[in-house]
Amino acid sequence: MQCLNEGDALYFSHGFSIVYKDQTGVIPPENIDVILVAPKGSGLNVRRNFLSGAGINSSFAVAQDFTGRARERTIALGIAVGSGYLFPTTFKNEVYSDLTGERGVLMGGIAGMMEAQYEVLRKHGHSPSEAFNETVEEFTQSLIRLVDENGMDWMYANCSTTAQRGALDWKPKFKKAVMPVFKDLYKRVKSGAETRRVIKTCGRADYKKLLGKELDAMGNSEMWRAGAACRSLRPKDKGKGIRRSTKGVAGRGAN
């Protein structure tokens, strides 16, 4: 902190360091602004959306307003990084929701569900191609795009009747099954247990090597090797309507 001058702004893109300062040791001086703009996406997509002019949604917060201009500085930074829109939060809410989200629905949860469904299909005799397409390809290439356009209800309204009925009937069962996991997850995030895990593991001298092994195991699994093959077979010219399917948007059956 010796390089900071009075009235400077210390900018964060994540609440991690400040909220868990007892673990990180990051304690800003009192004579500066401490602000946050947290883009809701990976660095890769923040850059892609910036270059395309689409922007990416970001949350913003002020932890310390020494100058009286901290909010204005924060919003200016949000505009500078190309935010699609900005919504207010706090440092605590940002890091609690972000750590929960990336471990849950956004990354850990969806990957775990995909693996489980793929393995069940394979054990019942479905080919790698069929298991992957029904588990991942249809989700990423069709359904999530409909959700993005107008929401989950709109996607449900525009899929096959078999998929529609099945989704509505099974959604409560999945919610009931995973609710205890999410409660435990949020508790661990709020208590700092997840932070301690990150700092301890990522701080190891051999972490990059260990991470490489974990990612290789995922990438070389049958499911994601099937995925690589599937991606290689996608038609290159998507704009001319050459992709054809006899299926409904979300599954076999009447439309």
Tab-separated table of C-alpha atoms in Angstrom:
chain	number	residue	atom	x	y	z
A	1	MET	CA	0.000	0.000	0.000
A	2	GLN	CA	3.067	2.280	0.114
A	3	CYS	CA	2.518	3.294	-3.528
A	4	LEU	CA	-0.915	4.780	-2.786
A	5	ASN	CA	-1.324	8.514	-2.323
A	6	GLU	CA	-4.054	10.261	-0.387
A	7	GLY	CA	-7.207	10.481	-2.484
A	8	ASP	CA	-6.254	7.610	-4.790
A	9	ALA	CA	-8.795	4.941	-5.701
A	10	LEU	CA	-8.046	1.274	-5.111
A	11	TYR	CA	-10.101	-0.676	-7.657
A	12	PHE	CA	-11.156	-4.323	-7.304
A	13	SER	CA	-12.961	-6.573	-9.768
A	14	HIS	CA	-13.854	-9.072	-7.008
A	15	GLY	CA	-14.669	-8.759	-3.312
A	16	PHE	CA	-12.381	-11.630	-2.301
A	17	SER	CA	-9.376	-9.702	-0.973
A	18	ILE	CA	-11.333	-7.157	1.064
A	19	VAL	CA	-14.091	-9.346	2.491
A	20	TYR	CA	-11.659	-12.052	3.596
A	21	LYS	CA	-8.941	-9.603	4.698
A	22	ASP	CA	-8.233	-11.702	7.786
A	23	GLN	CA	-6.936	-14.367	5.400
A	24	THR	CA	-5.485	-12.199	2.624
A	25	GLY	CA	-3.971	-9.415	4.731
A	26	VAL	CA	-5.283	-6.781	2.297
A	27	ILE	CA	-6.205	-3.784	4.477
A	28	PRO	CA	-6.379	-0.461	2.585
A	29	PRO	CA	-5.410	2.815	4.259
A	30	GLU	CA	-8.253	5.081	5.342
A	31	ASN	CA	-7.311	8.023	3.117
A	32	ILE	CA	-8.284	6.478	-0.236
A	33	ASP	CA	-11.410	5.324	-2.051
A	34	VAL	CA	-11.984	1.560	-2.209
A	35	ILE	CA	-14.253	0.600	-5.084
A	36	LEU	CA	-15.472	-2.420	-7.030
A	37	VAL	CA	-16.656	-3.137	-10.573
A	38	ALA	CA	-17.179	-6.876	-11.056
A	39	PRO	CA	-17.968	-8.010	-14.620
A	40	LYS	CA	-20.293	-11.026	-14.584
A	41	GLY	CA	-18.275	-13.229	-16.861
A	42	SER	CA	-14.839	-14.637	-17.616
A	43	GLY	CA	-12.025	-12.318	-18.642
A	44	LEU	CA	-12.162	-13.841	-22.119
A	45	ASN	CA	-15.819	-12.898	-22.590
A	46	VAL	CA	-15.361	-9.469	-21.014
A	47	ARG	CA	-12.787	-8.780	-23.741
A	48	ARG	CA	-14.871	-10.336	-26.521
A	49	ASN	CA	-17.959	-8.363	-25.564
A	50	PHE	CA	-15.932	-5.167	-25.241
A	51	LEU	CA	-14.535	-5.562	-28.744
A	52	SER	CA	-17.952	-6.395	-30.206
A	53	GLY	CA	-19.576	-3.433	-28.458
A	54	ALA	CA	-22.102	-5.666	-26.695
A	55	GLY	CA	-20.663	-5.170	-23.218
A	56	ILE	CA	-21.114	-7.470	-20.242
A	57	ASN	CA	-23.182	-6.878	-17.103
A	58	SER	CA	-21.253	-5.758	-14.027
A	59	SER	CA	-22.014	-5.139	-10.375
A	60	PHE	CA	-20.476	-2.183	-8.563
A	61	ALA	CA	-19.863	-1.214	-4.950
A	62	VAL	CA	-18.074	1.300	-2.753
A	63	ALA	CA	-16.383	0.042	0.396
A	64	GLN	CA	-14.683	3.311	1.333
A	65	ASP	CA	-15.470	6.837	0.142
A	66	PHE	CA	-12.672	9.137	1.259
A	67	THR	CA	-12.936	11.703	-1.535
A	68	GLY	CA	-16.715	11.929	-1.757
A	69	ARG	CA	-16.388	10.940	-5.419
A	70	ALA	CA	-16.052	7.189	-5.028
A	71	ARG	CA	-19.425	6.338	-6.602
A	72	GLU	CA	-18.738	8.512	-9.640
A	73	ARG	CA	-15.313	6.927	-10.047
A	74	THR	CA	-16.837	3.470	-9.811
A	75	ILE	CA	-19.474	4.117	-12.457
A	76	ALA	CA	-16.848	5.636	-14.750
A	77	LEU	CA	-14.753	2.483	-14.437
A	78	GLY	CA	-17.816	0.359	-15.141
A	79	ILE	CA	-18.386	2.268	-18.369
A	80	ALA	CA	-14.685	2.099	-19.251
A	81	VAL	CA	-14.564	-1.710	-19.114
A	82	GLY	CA	-17.597	-1.843	-21.403
A	83	SER	CA	-20.331	-2.954	-18.999
A	84	GLY	CA	-23.660	-3.686	-20.684
A	85	TYR	CA	-25.335	-2.371	-17.563
A	86	LEU	CA	-24.325	-1.806	-13.948
A	87	PHE	CA	-26.201	-2.899	-10.831
A	88	PRO	CA	-25.354	-1.978	-7.226
A	89	THR	CA	-24.136	-4.455	-4.640
A	90	THR	CA	-21.761	-4.599	-1.674
A	91	PHE	CA	-18.327	-6.184	-1.478
A	92	LYS	CA	-19.739	-8.959	0.722
A	93	ASN	CA	-22.760	-9.673	-1.459
A	94	GLU	CA	-20.603	-9.700	-4.574
A	95	VAL	CA	-18.124	-12.250	-3.286
A	96	TYR	CA	-20.736	-14.426	-1.549
A	97	SER	CA	-22.898	-14.629	-4.681
A	98	ASP	CA	-19.943	-15.032	-7.033
A	99	LEU	CA	-18.241	-17.843	-5.127
A	100	THR	CA	-21.587	-19.611	-4.712
A	101	GLY	CA	-22.464	-19.184	-8.383
A	102	GLU	CA	-19.212	-20.453	-9.839
A	103	ARG	CA	-19.209	-23.492	-7.553
A	104	GLY	CA	-22.910	-24.055	-8.171
A	105	VAL	CA	-25.000	-23.512	-11.300
A	106	LEU	CA	-22.390	-21.732	-13.403
A	107	MET	CA	-19.585	-24.283	-13.301
A	108	GLY	CA	-19.434	-26.953	-10.610
A	109	GLY	CA	-23.125	-27.789	-10.613
A	110	ILE	CA	-23.683	-27.952	-14.344
A	111	ALA	CA	-20.494	-29.975	-14.934
A	112	GLY	CA	-21.454	-32.461	-12.228
A	113	MET	CA	-24.984	-32.878	-13.593
A	114	MET	CA	-23.665	-33.346	-17.118
A	115	GLU	CA	-21.258	-36.063	-16.018
A	116	ALA	CA	-23.958	-37.853	-14.041
A	117	GLN	CA	-26.458	-37.905	-16.921
A	118	TYR	CA	-23.807	-38.895	-19.445
A	119	GLU	CA	-22.655	-41.830	-17.304
A	120	VAL	CA	-26.228	-43.067	-16.755
A	121	LEU	CA	-26.932	-42.992	-20.497
A	122	ARG	CA	-23.690	-44.788	-21.298
A	123	LYS	CA	-24.349	-47.498	-18.724
A	124	HIS	CA	-27.699	-48.116	-20.391
A	125	GLY	CA	-26.141	-48.718	-23.792
A	126	HIS	CA	-26.302	-45.301	-25.442
A	127	SER	CA	-23.357	-44.405	-27.658
A	128	PRO	CA	-20.886	-41.669	-26.656
A	129	SER	CA	-22.229	-39.472	-29.458
A	130	GLU	CA	-25.850	-39.864	-28.393
A	131	ALA	CA	-25.070	-39.430	-24.697
A	132	PHE	CA	-23.058	-36.270	-25.352
A	133	ASN	CA	-25.589	-34.731	-27.718
A	134	GLU	CA	-28.492	-35.327	-25.342
A	135	THR	CA	-26.496	-34.055	-22.364
A	136	VAL	CA	-24.344	-31.166	-23.575
A	137	GLU	CA	-24.707	-30.297	-27.255
A	138	GLU	CA	-28.441	-29.675	-27.208
A	139	PHE	CA	-28.108	-27.599	-24.054
A	140	THR	CA	-25.303	-25.373	-25.326
A	141	GLN	CA	-26.354	-25.105	-28.975
A	142	SER	CA	-30.117	-24.762	-28.579
A	143	LEU	CA	-31.764	-24.511	-25.189
A	144	ILE	CA	-29.515	-22.019	-23.404
A	145	ARG	CA	-29.814	-19.717	-26.404
A	146	LEU	CA	-33.605	-19.721	-26.042
A	147	VAL	CA	-33.254	-18.973	-22.324
A	148	ASP	CA	-30.920	-16.113	-23.196
A	149	GLU	CA	-33.410	-14.649	-25.653
A	150	ASN	CA	-36.497	-14.433	-23.428
A	151	GLY	CA	-36.150	-16.514	-20.271
A	152	MET	CA	-36.769	-20.031	-18.990
A	153	ASP	CA	-40.551	-19.854	-19.348
A	154	TRP	CA	-40.196	-18.850	-23.008
A	155	MET	CA	-37.822	-21.752	-23.645
A	156	TYR	CA	-40.332	-24.122	-22.027
A	157	ALA	CA	-43.112	-22.696	-24.185
A	158	ASN	CA	-41.090	-23.261	-27.353
A	159	CYS	CA	-39.968	-26.844	-26.905
A	160	SER	CA	-41.635	-30.159	-27.571
A	161	THR	CA	-44.600	-31.195	-25.418
A	162	THR	CA	-42.706	-34.217	-24.083
A	163	ALA	CA	-39.793	-32.046	-23.006
A	164	GLN	CA	-42.174	-29.435	-21.601
A	165	ARG	CA	-44.087	-31.879	-19.413
A	166	GLY	CA	-40.977	-33.728	-18.304
A	167	ALA	CA	-39.157	-30.531	-17.368
A	168	LEU	CA	-42.067	-29.176	-15.344
A	169	ASP	CA	-42.503	-32.484	-13.501
A	170	TRP	CA	-38.817	-33.060	-12.763
A	171	LYS	CA	-37.757	-29.505	-11.928
A	172	PRO	CA	-39.102	-29.718	-8.327
A	173	LYS	CA	-37.328	-33.037	-7.814
A	174	PHE	CA	-33.981	-31.645	-8.871
A	175	LYS	CA	-34.533	-28.553	-6.739
A	176	LYS	CA	-35.285	-30.689	-3.684
A	177	ALA	CA	-32.244	-32.867	-4.336
A	178	VAL	CA	-29.742	-30.022	-4.682
A	179	MET	CA	-31.118	-27.560	-2.116
A	180	PRO	CA	-29.102	-29.124	0.760
A	181	VAL	CA	-25.941	-28.858	-1.368
A	182	PHE	CA	-26.527	-25.162	-2.042
A	183	LYS	CA	-27.239	-24.441	1.621
A	184	ASP	CA	-23.975	-26.123	2.601
A	185	LEU	CA	-22.140	-24.311	-0.196
A	186	TYR	CA	-23.362	-20.856	0.845
A	187	LYS	CA	-22.517	-21.589	4.469
A	188	ARG	CA	-18.957	-22.522	3.518
A	189	VAL	CA	-18.575	-19.413	1.358
A	190	LYS	CA	-19.837	-17.082	4.076
A	191	SER	CA	-17.706	-18.683	6.793
A	192	GLY	CA	-14.535	-18.314	4.729
A	193	ALA	CA	-13.989	-22.068	4.427
A	194	GLU	CA	-14.006	-21.901	0.628
A	195	THR	CA	-11.555	-19.001	0.696
A	196	ARG	CA	-9.167	-20.929	2.912
A	197	ARG	CA	-9.399	-23.848	0.498
A	198	VAL	CA	-8.566	-21.597	-2.471
A	199	ILE	CA	-5.650	-19.840	-0.769
A	200	LYS	CA	-4.150	-23.055	0.603
A	201	THR	CA	-4.455	-25.024	-2.639
A	202	CYS	CA	-3.642	-22.313	-5.167
A	203	GLY	CA	-0.697	-21.139	-3.064
A	204	ARG	CA	1.137	-24.446	-3.381
A	205	ALA	CA	4.391	-24.349	-5.328
A	206	ASP	CA	3.238	-27.294	-7.450
A	207	TYR	CA	-0.325	-26.031	-7.961
A	208	LYS	CA	0.005	-25.479	-11.714
A	209	LYS	CA	1.168	-29.070	-12.152
A	210	LEU	CA	-1.674	-30.405	-10.008
A	211	LEU	CA	-4.219	-28.261	-11.841
A	212	GLY	CA	-2.912	-29.552	-15.158
A	213	LYS	CA	-3.516	-33.133	-14.046
A	214	GLU	CA	-7.073	-32.344	-12.939
A	215	LEU	CA	-7.908	-30.543	-16.182
A	216	ASP	CA	-6.277	-33.276	-18.271
A	217	ALA	CA	-8.383	-35.900	-16.512
A	218	MET	CA	-11.510	-33.938	-17.436
A	219	GLY	CA	-10.451	-33.190	-20.995
A	220	ASN	CA	-9.384	-36.770	-21.660
A	221	SER	CA	-12.540	-38.314	-20.223
A	222	GLU	CA	-14.750	-40.127	-22.712
A	223	MET	CA	-17.476	-37.507	-22.380
A	224	TRP	CA	-15.290	-34.577	-23.391
A	225	ARG	CA	-13.441	-36.549	-26.068
A	226	ALA	CA	-16.899	-37.210	-27.525
A	227	GLY	CA	-17.509	-33.473	-27.206
A	228	ALA	CA	-14.362	-32.639	-29.171
A	229	ALA	CA	-15.460	-35.008	-31.924
A	230	CYS	CA	-18.942	-33.503	-31.933
A	231	ARG	CA	-17.610	-29.945	-32.208
A	232	SER	CA	-15.365	-30.935	-35.109
A	233	LEU	CA	-18.423	-32.172	-37.013
A	234	ARG	CA	-20.491	-29.017	-36.624
A	235	PRO	CA	-21.286	-27.369	-39.965
A	236	LYS	CA	-18.989	-24.387	-40.404
A	237	ASP	CA	-21.526	-22.183	-42.208
A	238	LYS	CA	-24.219	-21.705	-39.595
A	239	GLY	CA	-25.770	-18.730	-41.331
A	240	LYS	CA	-27.296	-20.602	-44.291
A	241	GLY	CA	-29.609	-22.886	-42.384
A	242	ILE	CA	-27.770	-26.095	-43.236
A	243	ARG	CA	-28.229	-27.516	-39.760
A	244	ARG	CA	-31.250	-29.795	-39.866
A	245	SER	CA	-32.997	-31.833	-37.190
A	246	THR	CA	-36.064	-34.058	-37.066
A	247	LYS	CA	-36.339	-33.461	-33.339
A	248	GLY	CA	-38.208	-30.896	-31.354
A	249	VAL	CA	-36.177	-28.161	-29.708
A	250	ALA	CA	-35.762	-30.063	-26.463
A	251	GLY	CA	-36.394	-33.702	-27.192
A	252	ARG	CA	-38.225	-36.316	-29.200
A	253	GLY	CA	-41.959	-36.299	-29.355
A	254	ALA	CA	-44.867	-34.200	-30.546
A	255	ASN	CA	-44.313	-30.485	-31.024
